[in-house]
Structure formats: structure tokens, C-alpha cells
PDB file of C-alpha atoms in Angstrom:
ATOM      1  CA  UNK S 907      28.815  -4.456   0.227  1.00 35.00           C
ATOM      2  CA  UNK S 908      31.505  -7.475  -0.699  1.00 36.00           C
ATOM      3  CA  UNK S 909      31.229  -9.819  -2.250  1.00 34.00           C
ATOM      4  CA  UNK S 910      29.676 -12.243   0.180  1.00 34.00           C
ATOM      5  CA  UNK S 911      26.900 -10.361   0.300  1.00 38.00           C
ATOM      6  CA  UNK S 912      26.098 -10.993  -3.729  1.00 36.00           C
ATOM      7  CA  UNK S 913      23.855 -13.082  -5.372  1.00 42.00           C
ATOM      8  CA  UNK S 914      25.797 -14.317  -8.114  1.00 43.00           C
ATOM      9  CA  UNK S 915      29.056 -13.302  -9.530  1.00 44.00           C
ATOM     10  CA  UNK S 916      29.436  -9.999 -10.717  1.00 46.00           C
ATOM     11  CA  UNK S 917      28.922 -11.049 -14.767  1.00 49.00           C
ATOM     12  CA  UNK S 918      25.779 -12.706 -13.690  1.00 53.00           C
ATOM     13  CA  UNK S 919      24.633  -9.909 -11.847  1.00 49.00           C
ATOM     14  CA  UNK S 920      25.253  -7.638 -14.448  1.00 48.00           C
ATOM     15  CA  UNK S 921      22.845  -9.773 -17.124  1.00 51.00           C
ATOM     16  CA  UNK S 922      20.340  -9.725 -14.582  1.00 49.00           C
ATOM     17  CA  UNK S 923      20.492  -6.203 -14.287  1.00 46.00           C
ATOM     18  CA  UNK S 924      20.289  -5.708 -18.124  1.00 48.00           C
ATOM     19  CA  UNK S 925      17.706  -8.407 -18.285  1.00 47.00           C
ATOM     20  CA  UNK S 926      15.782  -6.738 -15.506  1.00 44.00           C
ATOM     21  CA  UNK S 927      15.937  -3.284 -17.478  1.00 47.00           C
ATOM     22  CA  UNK S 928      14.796  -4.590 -20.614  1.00 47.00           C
ATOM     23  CA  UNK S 929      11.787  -6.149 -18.381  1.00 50.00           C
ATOM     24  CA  UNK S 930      10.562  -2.255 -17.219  1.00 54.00           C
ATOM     25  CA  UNK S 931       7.703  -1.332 -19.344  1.00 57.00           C
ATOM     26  CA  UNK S 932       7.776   1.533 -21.408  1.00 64.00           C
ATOM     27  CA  UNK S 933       5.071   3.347 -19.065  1.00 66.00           C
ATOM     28  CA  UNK S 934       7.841   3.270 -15.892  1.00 78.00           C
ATOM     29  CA  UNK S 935       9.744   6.279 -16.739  1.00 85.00           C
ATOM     30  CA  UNK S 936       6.959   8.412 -16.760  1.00 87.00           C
ATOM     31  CA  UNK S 937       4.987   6.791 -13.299  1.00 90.00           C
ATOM     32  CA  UNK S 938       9.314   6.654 -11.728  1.00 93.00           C
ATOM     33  CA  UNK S 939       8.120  10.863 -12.604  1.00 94.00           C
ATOM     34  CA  UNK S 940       4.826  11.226 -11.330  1.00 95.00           C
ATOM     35  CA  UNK S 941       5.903   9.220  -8.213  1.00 96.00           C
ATOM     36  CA  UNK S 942       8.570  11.611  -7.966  1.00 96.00           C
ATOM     37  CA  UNK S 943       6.885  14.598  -7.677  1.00 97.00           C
ATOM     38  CA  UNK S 944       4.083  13.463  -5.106  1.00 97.00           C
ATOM     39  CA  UNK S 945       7.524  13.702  -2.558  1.00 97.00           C
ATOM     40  CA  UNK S 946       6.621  16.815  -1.082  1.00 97.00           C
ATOM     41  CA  UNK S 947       2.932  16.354  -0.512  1.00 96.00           C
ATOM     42  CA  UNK S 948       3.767  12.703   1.263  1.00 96.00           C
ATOM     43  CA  UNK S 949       6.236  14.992   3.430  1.00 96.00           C
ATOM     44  CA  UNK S 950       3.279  17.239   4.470  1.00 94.00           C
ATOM     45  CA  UNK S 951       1.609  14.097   5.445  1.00 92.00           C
ATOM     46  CA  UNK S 952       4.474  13.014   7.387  1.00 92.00           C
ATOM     47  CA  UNK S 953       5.678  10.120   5.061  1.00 95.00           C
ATOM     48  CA  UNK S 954       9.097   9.470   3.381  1.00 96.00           C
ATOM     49  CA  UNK S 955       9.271   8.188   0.218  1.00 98.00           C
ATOM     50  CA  UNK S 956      11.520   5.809  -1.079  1.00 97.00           C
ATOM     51  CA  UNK S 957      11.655   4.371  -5.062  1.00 97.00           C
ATOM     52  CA  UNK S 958      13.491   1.948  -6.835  1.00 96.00           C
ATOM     53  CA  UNK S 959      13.544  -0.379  -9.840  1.00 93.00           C
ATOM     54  CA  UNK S 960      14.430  -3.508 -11.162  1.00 92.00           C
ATOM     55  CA  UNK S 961      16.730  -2.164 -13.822  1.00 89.00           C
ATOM     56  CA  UNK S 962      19.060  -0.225 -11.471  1.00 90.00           C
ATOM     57  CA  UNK S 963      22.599  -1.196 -11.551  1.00 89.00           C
ATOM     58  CA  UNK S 964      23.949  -1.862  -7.708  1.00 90.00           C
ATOM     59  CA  UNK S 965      20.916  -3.324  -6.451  1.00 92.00           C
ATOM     60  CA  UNK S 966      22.405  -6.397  -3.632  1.00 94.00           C
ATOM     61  CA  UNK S 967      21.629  -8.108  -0.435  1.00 94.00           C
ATOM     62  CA  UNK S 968      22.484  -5.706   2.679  1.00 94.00           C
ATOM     63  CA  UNK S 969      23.124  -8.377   4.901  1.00 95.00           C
ATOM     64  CA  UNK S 970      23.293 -12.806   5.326  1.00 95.00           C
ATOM     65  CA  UNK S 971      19.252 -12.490   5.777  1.00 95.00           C
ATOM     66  CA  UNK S 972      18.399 -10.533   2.249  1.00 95.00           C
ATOM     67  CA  UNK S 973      21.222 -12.593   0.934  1.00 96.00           C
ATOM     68  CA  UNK S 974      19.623 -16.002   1.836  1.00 95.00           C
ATOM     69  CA  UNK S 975      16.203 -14.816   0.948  1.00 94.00           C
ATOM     70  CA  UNK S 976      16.919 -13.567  -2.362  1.00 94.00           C
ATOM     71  CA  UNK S 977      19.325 -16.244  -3.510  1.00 94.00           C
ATOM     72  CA  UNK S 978      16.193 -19.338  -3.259  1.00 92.00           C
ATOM     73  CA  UNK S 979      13.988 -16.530  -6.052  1.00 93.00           C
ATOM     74  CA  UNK S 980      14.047 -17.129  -9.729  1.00 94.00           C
ATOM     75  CA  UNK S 981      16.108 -14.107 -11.163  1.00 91.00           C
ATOM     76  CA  UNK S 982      12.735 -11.829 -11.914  1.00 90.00           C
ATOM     77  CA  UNK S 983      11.530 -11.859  -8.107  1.00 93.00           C
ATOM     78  CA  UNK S 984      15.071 -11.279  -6.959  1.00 93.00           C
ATOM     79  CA  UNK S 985      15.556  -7.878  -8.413  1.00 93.00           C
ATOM     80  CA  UNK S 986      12.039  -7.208  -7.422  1.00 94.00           C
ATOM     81  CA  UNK S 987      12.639  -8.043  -3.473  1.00 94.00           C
ATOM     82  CA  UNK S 988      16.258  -6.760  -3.536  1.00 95.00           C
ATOM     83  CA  UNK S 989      14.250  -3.188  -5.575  1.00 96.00           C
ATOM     84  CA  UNK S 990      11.921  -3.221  -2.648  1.00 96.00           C
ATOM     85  CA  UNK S 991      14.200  -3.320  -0.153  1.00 96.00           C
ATOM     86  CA  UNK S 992      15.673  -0.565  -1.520  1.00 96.00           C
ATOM     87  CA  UNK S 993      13.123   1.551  -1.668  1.00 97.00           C
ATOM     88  CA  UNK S 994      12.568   1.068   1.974  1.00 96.00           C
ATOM     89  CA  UNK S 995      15.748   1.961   3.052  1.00 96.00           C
ATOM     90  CA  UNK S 996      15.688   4.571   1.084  1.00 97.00           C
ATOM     91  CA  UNK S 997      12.153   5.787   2.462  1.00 97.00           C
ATOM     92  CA  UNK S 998      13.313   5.617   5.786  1.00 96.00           C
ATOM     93  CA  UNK S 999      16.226   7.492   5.161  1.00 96.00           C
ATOM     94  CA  UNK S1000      13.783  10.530   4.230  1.00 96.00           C
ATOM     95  CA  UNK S1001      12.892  10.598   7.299  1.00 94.00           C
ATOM     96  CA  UNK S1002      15.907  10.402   9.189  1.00 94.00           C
ATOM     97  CA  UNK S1003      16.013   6.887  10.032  1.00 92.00           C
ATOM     98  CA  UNK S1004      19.114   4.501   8.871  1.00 90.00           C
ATOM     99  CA  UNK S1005      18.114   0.859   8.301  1.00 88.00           C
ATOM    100  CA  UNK S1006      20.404  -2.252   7.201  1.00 89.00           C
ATOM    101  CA  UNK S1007      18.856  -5.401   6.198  1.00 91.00           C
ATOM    102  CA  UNK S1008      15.306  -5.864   6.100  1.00 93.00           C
ATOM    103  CA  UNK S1009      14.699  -9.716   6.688  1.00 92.00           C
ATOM    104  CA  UNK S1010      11.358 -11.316   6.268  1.00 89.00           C
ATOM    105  CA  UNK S1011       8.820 -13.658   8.085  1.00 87.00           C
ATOM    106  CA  UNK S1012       6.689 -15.261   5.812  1.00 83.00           C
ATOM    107  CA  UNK S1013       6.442 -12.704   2.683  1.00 81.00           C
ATOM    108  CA  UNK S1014       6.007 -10.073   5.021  1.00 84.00           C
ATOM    109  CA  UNK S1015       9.211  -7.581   5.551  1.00 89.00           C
ATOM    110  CA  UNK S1016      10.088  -7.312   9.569  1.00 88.00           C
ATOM    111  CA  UNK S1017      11.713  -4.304  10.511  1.00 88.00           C
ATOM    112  CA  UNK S1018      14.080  -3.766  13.485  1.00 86.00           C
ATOM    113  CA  UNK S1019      12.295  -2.244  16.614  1.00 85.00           C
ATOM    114  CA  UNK S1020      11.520   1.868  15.698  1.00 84.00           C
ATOM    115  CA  UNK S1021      11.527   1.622  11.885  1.00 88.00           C
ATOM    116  CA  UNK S1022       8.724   0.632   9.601  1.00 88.00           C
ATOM    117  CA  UNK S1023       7.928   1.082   6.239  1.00 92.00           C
ATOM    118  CA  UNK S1024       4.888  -0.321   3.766  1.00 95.00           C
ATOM    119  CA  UNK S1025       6.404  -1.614   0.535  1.00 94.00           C
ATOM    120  CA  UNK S1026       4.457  -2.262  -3.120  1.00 96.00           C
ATOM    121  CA  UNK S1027       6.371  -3.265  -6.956  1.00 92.00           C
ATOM    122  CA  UNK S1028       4.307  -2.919 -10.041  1.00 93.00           C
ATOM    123  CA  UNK S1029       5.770  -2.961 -13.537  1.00 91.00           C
ATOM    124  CA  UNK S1030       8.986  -2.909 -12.278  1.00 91.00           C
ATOM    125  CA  UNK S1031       8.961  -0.140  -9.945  1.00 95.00           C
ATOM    126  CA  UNK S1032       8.811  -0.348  -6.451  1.00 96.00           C
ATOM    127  CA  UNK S1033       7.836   2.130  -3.985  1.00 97.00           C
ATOM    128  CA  UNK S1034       7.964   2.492   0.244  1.00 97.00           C
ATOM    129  CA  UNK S1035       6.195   5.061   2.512  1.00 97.00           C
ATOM    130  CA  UNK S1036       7.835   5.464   6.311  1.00 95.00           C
ATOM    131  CA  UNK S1037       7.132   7.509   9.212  1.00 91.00           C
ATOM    132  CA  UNK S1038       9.387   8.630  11.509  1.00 88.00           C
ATOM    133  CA  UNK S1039       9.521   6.623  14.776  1.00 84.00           C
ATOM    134  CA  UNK S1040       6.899   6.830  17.603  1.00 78.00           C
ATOM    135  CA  UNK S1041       4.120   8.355  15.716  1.00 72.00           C
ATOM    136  CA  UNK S1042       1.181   6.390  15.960  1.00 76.00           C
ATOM    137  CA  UNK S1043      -0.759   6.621  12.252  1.00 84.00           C
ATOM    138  CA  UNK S1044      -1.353   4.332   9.642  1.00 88.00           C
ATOM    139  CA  UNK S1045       0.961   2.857   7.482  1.00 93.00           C
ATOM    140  CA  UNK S1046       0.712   2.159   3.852  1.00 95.00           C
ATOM    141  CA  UNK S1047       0.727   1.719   0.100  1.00 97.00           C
ATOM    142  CA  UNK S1048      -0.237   0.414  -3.055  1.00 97.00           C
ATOM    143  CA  UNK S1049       0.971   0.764  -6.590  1.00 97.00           C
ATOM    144  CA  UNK S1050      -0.936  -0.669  -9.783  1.00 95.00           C
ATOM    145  CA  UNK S1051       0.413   0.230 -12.887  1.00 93.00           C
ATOM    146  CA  UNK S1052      -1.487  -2.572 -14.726  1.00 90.00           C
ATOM    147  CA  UNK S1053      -5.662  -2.117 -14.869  1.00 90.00           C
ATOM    148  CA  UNK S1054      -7.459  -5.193 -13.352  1.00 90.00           C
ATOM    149  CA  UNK S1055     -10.074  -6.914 -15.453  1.00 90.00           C
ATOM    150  CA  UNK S1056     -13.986  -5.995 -14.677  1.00 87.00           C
ATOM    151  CA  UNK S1057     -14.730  -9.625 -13.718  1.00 88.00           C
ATOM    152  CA  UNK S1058     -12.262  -9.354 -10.647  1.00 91.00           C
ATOM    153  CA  UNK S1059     -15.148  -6.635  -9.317  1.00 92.00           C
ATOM    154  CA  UNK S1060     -16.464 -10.017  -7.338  1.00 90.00           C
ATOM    155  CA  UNK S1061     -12.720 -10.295  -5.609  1.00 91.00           C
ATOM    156  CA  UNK S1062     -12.360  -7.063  -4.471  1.00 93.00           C
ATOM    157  CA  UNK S1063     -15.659  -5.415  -3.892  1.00 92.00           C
ATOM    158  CA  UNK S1064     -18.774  -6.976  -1.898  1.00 90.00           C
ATOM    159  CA  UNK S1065     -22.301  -6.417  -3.132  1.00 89.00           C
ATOM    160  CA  UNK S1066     -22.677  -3.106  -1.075  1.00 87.00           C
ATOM    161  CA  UNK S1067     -19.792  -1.666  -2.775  1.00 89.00           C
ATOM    162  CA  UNK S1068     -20.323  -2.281  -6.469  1.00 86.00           C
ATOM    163  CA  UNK S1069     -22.060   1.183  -6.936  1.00 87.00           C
ATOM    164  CA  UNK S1070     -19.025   2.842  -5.826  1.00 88.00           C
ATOM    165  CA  UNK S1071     -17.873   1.987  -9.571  1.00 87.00           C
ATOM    166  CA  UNK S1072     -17.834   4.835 -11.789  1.00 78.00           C
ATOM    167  CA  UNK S1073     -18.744   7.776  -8.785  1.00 70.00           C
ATOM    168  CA  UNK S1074     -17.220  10.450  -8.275  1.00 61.00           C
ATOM    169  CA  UNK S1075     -13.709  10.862  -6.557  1.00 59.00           C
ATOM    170  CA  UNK S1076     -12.993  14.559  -6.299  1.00 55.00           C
ATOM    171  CA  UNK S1077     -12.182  15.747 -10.079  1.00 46.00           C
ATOM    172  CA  UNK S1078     -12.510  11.661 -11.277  1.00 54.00           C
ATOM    173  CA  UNK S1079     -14.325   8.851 -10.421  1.00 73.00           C
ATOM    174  CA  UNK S1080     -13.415   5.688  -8.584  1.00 88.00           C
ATOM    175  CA  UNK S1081     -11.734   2.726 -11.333  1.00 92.00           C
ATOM    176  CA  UNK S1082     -11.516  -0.577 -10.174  1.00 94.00           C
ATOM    177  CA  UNK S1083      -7.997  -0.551  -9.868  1.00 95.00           C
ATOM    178  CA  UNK S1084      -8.397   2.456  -7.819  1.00 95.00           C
ATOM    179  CA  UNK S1085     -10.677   0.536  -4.905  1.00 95.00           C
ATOM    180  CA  UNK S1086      -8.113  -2.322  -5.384  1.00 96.00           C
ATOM    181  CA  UNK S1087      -5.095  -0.004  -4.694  1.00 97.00           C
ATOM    182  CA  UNK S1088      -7.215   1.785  -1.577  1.00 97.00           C
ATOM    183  CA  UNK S1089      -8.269  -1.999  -0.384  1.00 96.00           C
ATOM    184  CA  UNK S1090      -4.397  -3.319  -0.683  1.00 96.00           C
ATOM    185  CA  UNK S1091      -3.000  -0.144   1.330  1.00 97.00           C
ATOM    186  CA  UNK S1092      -5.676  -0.397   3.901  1.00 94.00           C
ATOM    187  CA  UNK S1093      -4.741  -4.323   4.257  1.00 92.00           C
ATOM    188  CA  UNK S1094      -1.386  -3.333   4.848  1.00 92.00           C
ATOM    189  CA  UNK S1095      -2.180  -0.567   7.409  1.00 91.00           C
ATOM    190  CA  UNK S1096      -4.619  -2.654   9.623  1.00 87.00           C
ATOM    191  CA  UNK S1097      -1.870  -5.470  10.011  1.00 81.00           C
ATOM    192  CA  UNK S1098       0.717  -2.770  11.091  1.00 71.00           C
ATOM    193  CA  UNK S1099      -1.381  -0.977  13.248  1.00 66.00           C
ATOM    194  CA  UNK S1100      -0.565  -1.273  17.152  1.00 59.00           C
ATOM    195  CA  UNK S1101      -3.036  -4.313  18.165  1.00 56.00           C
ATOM    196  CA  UNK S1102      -3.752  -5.408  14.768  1.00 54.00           C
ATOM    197  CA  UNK S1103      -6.563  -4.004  14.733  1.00 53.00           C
ATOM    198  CA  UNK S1104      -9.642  -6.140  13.483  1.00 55.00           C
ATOM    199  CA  UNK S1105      -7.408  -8.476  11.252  1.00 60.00           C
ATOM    200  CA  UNK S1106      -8.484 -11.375  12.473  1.00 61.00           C
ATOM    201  CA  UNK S1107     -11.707 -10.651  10.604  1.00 66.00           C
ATOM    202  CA  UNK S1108      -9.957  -9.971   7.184  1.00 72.00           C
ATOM    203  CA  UNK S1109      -8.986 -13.247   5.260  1.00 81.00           C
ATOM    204  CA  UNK S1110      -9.559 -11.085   1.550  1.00 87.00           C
ATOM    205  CA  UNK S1111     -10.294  -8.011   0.373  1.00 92.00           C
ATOM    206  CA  UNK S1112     -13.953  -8.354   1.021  1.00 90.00           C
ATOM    207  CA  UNK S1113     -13.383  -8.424   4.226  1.00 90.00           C
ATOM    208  CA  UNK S1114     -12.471  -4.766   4.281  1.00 92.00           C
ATOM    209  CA  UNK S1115     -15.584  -2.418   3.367  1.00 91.00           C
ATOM    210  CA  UNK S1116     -15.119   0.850   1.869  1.00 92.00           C
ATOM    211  CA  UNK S1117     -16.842   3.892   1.542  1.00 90.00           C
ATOM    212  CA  UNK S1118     -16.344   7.544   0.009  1.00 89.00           C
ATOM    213  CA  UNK S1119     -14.716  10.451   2.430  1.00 85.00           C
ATOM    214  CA  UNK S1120     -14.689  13.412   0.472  1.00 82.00           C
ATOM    215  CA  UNK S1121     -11.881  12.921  -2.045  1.00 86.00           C
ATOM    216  CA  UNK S1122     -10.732  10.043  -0.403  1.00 91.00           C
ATOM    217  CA  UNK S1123     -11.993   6.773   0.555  1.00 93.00           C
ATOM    218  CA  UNK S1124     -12.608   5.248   4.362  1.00 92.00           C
ATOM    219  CA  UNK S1125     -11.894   1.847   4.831  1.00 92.00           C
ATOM    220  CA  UNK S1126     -11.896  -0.799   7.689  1.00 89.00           C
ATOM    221  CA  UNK S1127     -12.718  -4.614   8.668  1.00 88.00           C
ATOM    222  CA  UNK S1128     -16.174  -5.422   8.326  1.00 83.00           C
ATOM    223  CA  UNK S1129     -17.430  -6.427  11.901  1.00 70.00           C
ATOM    224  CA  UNK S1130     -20.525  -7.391  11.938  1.00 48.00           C
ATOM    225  CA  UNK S1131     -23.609  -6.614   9.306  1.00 43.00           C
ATOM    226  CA  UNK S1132     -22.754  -3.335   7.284  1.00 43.00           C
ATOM    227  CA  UNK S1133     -25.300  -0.277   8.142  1.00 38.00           C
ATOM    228  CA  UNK S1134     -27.059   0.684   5.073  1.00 38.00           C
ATOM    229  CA  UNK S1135     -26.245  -0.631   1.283  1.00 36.00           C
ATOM    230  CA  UNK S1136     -25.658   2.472  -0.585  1.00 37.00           C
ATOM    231  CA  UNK S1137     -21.914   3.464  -0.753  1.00 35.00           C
ATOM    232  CA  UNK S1138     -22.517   6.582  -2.441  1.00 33.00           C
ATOM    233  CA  UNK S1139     -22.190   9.628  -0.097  1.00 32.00           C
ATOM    234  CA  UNK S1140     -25.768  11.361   0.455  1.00 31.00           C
ATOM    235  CA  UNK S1141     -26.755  15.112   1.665  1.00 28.00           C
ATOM    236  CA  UNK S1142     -26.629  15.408   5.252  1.00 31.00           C
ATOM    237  CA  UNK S1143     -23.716  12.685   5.599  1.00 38.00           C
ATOM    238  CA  UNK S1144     -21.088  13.214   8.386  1.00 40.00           C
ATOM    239  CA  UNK S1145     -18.288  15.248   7.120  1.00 39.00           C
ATOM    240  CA  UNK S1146     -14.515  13.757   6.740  1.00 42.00           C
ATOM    241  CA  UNK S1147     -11.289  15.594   8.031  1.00 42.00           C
ATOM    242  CA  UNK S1148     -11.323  17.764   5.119  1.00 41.00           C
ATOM    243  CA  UNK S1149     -14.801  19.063   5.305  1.00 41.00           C
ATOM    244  CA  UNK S1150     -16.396  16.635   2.366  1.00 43.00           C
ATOM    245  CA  UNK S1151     -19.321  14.301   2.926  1.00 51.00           C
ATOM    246  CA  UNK S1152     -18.346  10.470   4.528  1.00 59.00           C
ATOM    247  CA  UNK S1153     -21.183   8.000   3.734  1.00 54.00           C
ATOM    248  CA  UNK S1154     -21.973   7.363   7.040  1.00 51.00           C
ATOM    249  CA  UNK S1155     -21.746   5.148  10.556  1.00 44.00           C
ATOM    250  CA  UNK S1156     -21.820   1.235  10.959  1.00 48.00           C
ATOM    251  CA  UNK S1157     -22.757  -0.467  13.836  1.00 42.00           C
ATOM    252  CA  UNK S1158     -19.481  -2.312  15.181  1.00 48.00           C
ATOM    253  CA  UNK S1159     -17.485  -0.516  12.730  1.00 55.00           C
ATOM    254  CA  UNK S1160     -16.027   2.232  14.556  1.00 60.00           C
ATOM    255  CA  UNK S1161     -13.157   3.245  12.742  1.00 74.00           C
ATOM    256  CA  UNK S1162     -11.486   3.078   9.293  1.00 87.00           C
ATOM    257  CA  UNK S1163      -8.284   3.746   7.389  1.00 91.00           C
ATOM    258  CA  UNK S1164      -8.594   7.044   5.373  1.00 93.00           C
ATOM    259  CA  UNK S1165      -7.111   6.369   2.095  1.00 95.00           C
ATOM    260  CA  UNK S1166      -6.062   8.761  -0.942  1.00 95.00           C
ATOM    261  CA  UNK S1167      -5.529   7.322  -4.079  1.00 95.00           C
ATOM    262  CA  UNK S1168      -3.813   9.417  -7.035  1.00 95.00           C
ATOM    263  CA  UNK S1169      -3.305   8.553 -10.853  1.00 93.00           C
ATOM    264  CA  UNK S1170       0.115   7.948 -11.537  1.00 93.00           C
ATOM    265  CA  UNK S1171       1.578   6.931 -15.094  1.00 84.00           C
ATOM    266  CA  UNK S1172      -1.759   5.528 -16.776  1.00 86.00           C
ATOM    267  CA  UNK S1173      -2.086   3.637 -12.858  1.00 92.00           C
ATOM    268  CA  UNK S1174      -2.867   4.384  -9.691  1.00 95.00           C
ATOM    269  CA  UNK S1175      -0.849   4.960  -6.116  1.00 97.00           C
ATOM    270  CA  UNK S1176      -2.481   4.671  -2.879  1.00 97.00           C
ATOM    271  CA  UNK S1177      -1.713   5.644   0.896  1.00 97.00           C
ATOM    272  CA  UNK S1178      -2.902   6.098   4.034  1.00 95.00           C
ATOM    273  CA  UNK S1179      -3.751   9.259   5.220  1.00 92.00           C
ATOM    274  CA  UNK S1180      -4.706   8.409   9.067  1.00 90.00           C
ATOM    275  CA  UNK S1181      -7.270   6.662  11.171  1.00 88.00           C
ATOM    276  CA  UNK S1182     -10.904   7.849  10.742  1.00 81.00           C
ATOM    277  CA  UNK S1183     -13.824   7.309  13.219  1.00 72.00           C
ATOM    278  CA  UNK S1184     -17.586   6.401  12.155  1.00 63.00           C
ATOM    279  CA  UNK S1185     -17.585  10.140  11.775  1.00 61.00           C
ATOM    280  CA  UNK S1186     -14.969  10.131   8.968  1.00 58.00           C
ATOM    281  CA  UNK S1187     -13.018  12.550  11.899  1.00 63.00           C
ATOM    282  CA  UNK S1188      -9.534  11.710  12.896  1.00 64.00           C
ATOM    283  CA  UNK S1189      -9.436   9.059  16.046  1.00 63.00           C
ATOM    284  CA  UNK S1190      -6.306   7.712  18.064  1.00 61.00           C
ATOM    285  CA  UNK S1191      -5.298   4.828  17.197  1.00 59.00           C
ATOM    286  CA  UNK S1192      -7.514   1.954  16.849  1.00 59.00           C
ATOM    287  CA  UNK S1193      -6.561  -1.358  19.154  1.00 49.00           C
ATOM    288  CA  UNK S1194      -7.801  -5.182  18.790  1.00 43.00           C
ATOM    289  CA  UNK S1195      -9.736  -4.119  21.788  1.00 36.00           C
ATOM    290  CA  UNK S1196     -12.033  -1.774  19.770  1.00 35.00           C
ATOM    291  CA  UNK S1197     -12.390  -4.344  17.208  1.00 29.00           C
TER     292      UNK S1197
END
């Protein structure tokens, strides 16, 4: 890209960069790893993945809009939008889609017409999921490299959901970072779902309930009064796509984001795995209609 396209002079950008690499904590080499090797099992899920980081060298505008954009940021939120850009481009590209610049409305990244990807930066690193074009399941991520405190519990979790704390997950159990990370990516899927599906319910995190699906979690808007208050899964609950136990049907709650979360670097990464009915099964995709 020329020069026009730079924030900065060269020399300036240069500091940055070494200012930005000093800035990546010691614990991003080895999550930039783990990340790396989850690549073939989001391909078997259909998703490209796409990583970057604050300390990489070359990181610049890729057009007037990311140029604008970036240039009003303080120097640390730069390389982190200009990294997450990145990424995206570069997730998209796994799946055989070019993309230029990625321009925003708001804080939220708008893509040209076929191309979408769900972005997330922690510690440094940031990371992108894409699908390729015309497929119609959910989209997004999450990645939390730094625990949350206990006392944010009352943020992100209603009253319903506080026994999910400390139960089982598959071979762990679910951290509060972990239902943070699930919430985030399905907050990110809703809004990019065809229809927009149930968002105008959501306004924070508890607005999303969630509930175990085997080893993964099911979440979705809360419409309505929530069906039962235990969020632990029970014998003779409906099963999931994969077989395991869901914790069960709401009224007015007819579908839900199925989300994995995975330990990565002493954090966690999250995505979406596809829509899931009451039934925890998989279900078309969900429209403000069904809401």
C-alpha cells in the first residue's frame, strides 16, 4: 500500500510497531500456538481462520476508510483495529474470499455484500472466523486471554445461570470467563444472523440465557420468562447434535446459538458451531419473525 494509505510516517510507524510488540504479553506466543492449531478443526466446521497481532511489522490501512478510522485512535487501539482487520482479511482468504478494506459503522466492522467475518483482540492478539459466502450459519467469536473477576458473575450471568459455575463441560468445567467468551460470540452471531434475530431483546449479556449442550453450551435471547431455573443438564434431557444431554425447552425460546468454547494459552476461545432448536437439534436459520 503507499504511502497515502499510512498512518504516520514510516519512523513513527516503526516505534509503534516496536512499542506495540513490547505491549504483547508474555502468554501470546503460546495462545498465537494453540490458536494455530485449532485451524483444521474450524475447517471441518466450515470456518476460516484468520490471526494477527499488534506487534507485527506491516500492519496499515487498506484503503481511505481504515485510513480515516484508524488515524482519530490513540496509537494502542490503532494497531489493535488495523491487527483486526487483518485477521479478517486474512480469515476470509481461507476460505477463498478476497476482501480490501473493511470500513466500520459505529464500532461494528461492515463488510462488502458476500463476505463476513466475526472479529475479537485480547492481549494483543486478534483473531477472525469467516464462512464462505451463501451459507446460512452462525457467525462468531470470542477471545479472553485475561480471567474476569468473580464479582462480574452479576454482569454476565442472570440468577438462573449462576449454577452453571463450576459444572461440568466435557473433560472441564465451565469458568466464568468461559460463559463470558460463549455469551460475547453468541452476541455477535445473533446480530449477524439474517433478520437479526431476537436482538432487539438483548441490550447486555443477561439478556442472552445459556444452558449446557453436551460439551458445548446453547445460547439465545431471552423472550419471555425462562422455563425452569436449573441450568444444569438432568437425565432424560433432550439430546444436542452430538448425542449429549441439552437442559431443556423454553417457552418462546425456540432456538439458540450452539457455542464451543476451548482453553487456549491460560484463556479461553469461543465460536459458533450452528443454530440449535429447543431440542438442542440443528434448525434453519432463525428470522426476527420467530423471535
Amino acid at each position: 500500500m503507499g504511502g497515502a494509505g499510512r498512518v504516520g510516517g514510516s519512523g513513527e510507524a516503526d516505534r509503534e510497531a516496536r512499542t506495540a510488540a513490547d505491549e504483547v504479553t508474555a502468554a501470546a506466543p503460546a495462545a498465537l500456538a494453540a490458536l494455530e492449531r485449532l485451524r483444521p478443526r474450524l475447517a471441518a466446521a466450515g470456518l476460516g481462520l484468520g490471526l494477527a497481532h499488534v506487534g507485527e511489522p506491516g500492519l496499515a490501512p487498506a484503503g481511505p476508510a481504515e485510513a480515516s478510522a484508524a488515524a482519530a485512535m490513540p496509537p494502542r487501539r490503532r494497531r489493535e483495529f488495523l491487527a483486526g482487520r487483518e485477521a479478517a482479511r486474512r480469515a476470509l482468504r481461507a476460505v477463498g474470499v478476497d476482501c480490501g478494506e473493511i470500513p466500520r459503522e459505529g464500532r461494528l466492522p461492515v463488510f462488502a455484500p458476500g463476505r463476513a467475518a466475526s472479529l475479537s483482540h485480547s492481549a494483543g492478539i486478534a483473531v477472525a472466523v469467516a464462512r464462505a459466502p451463501g451459507g446460512h450459519a452462525p457467525l462468531g467469536c470470542d477471545l479472553e486471554l485475561r480471567p474476569l473477576p468473580c464479582d462480574a458473575a452479576r454482569l454476565v450471568l442472570g440468577p438462573d445461570e449462576e449454577p452453571l459455575l463450576g459444572t461440568a463441560a466435557g473433560a472441564g468445567t465451565w469458568s466464568l470467563t468461559g460463559l463470558f467468551s460463549a455469551k460475547e460470540t453468541a452476541w455477535k452471531a445473533l446480530h449477524l444472523a439474517p433478520g437479526r434475530a431476537g436482538t432487539a431483546s438483548m441490550r447486555t449479556l443477561r439478556d442472552l440465557w445459556a444452558e449446557p449442550c453436551g460439551d458445548a453450551l446453547r445460547i439465545g435471547p431471552r423472550i419471555g420468562p425462562r422455563v425452569g431455573r436449573s441450568s444444569r443438564p438432568r437425565v432424560g434431557a433432550s439430546s444436542g447434535p452430538s448425542g449429549l444431554p441439552c437442559a431443556g425447552a423454553r417457552a418462546g425460546q425456540s432456538y439458540g446459538v450452539r457455542v464451543r468454547v476451548l482453553p487456549v494459552g491460560g484463556g479461553v476461545f469461543s465460536y459458533a458451531l450452528g443454530w440449535a432448536g429447543a431440542d438442542g437439534r440443528s434448525t434453519p436459520v432463525p428470522t426476527a419473525r420467530r423471535s
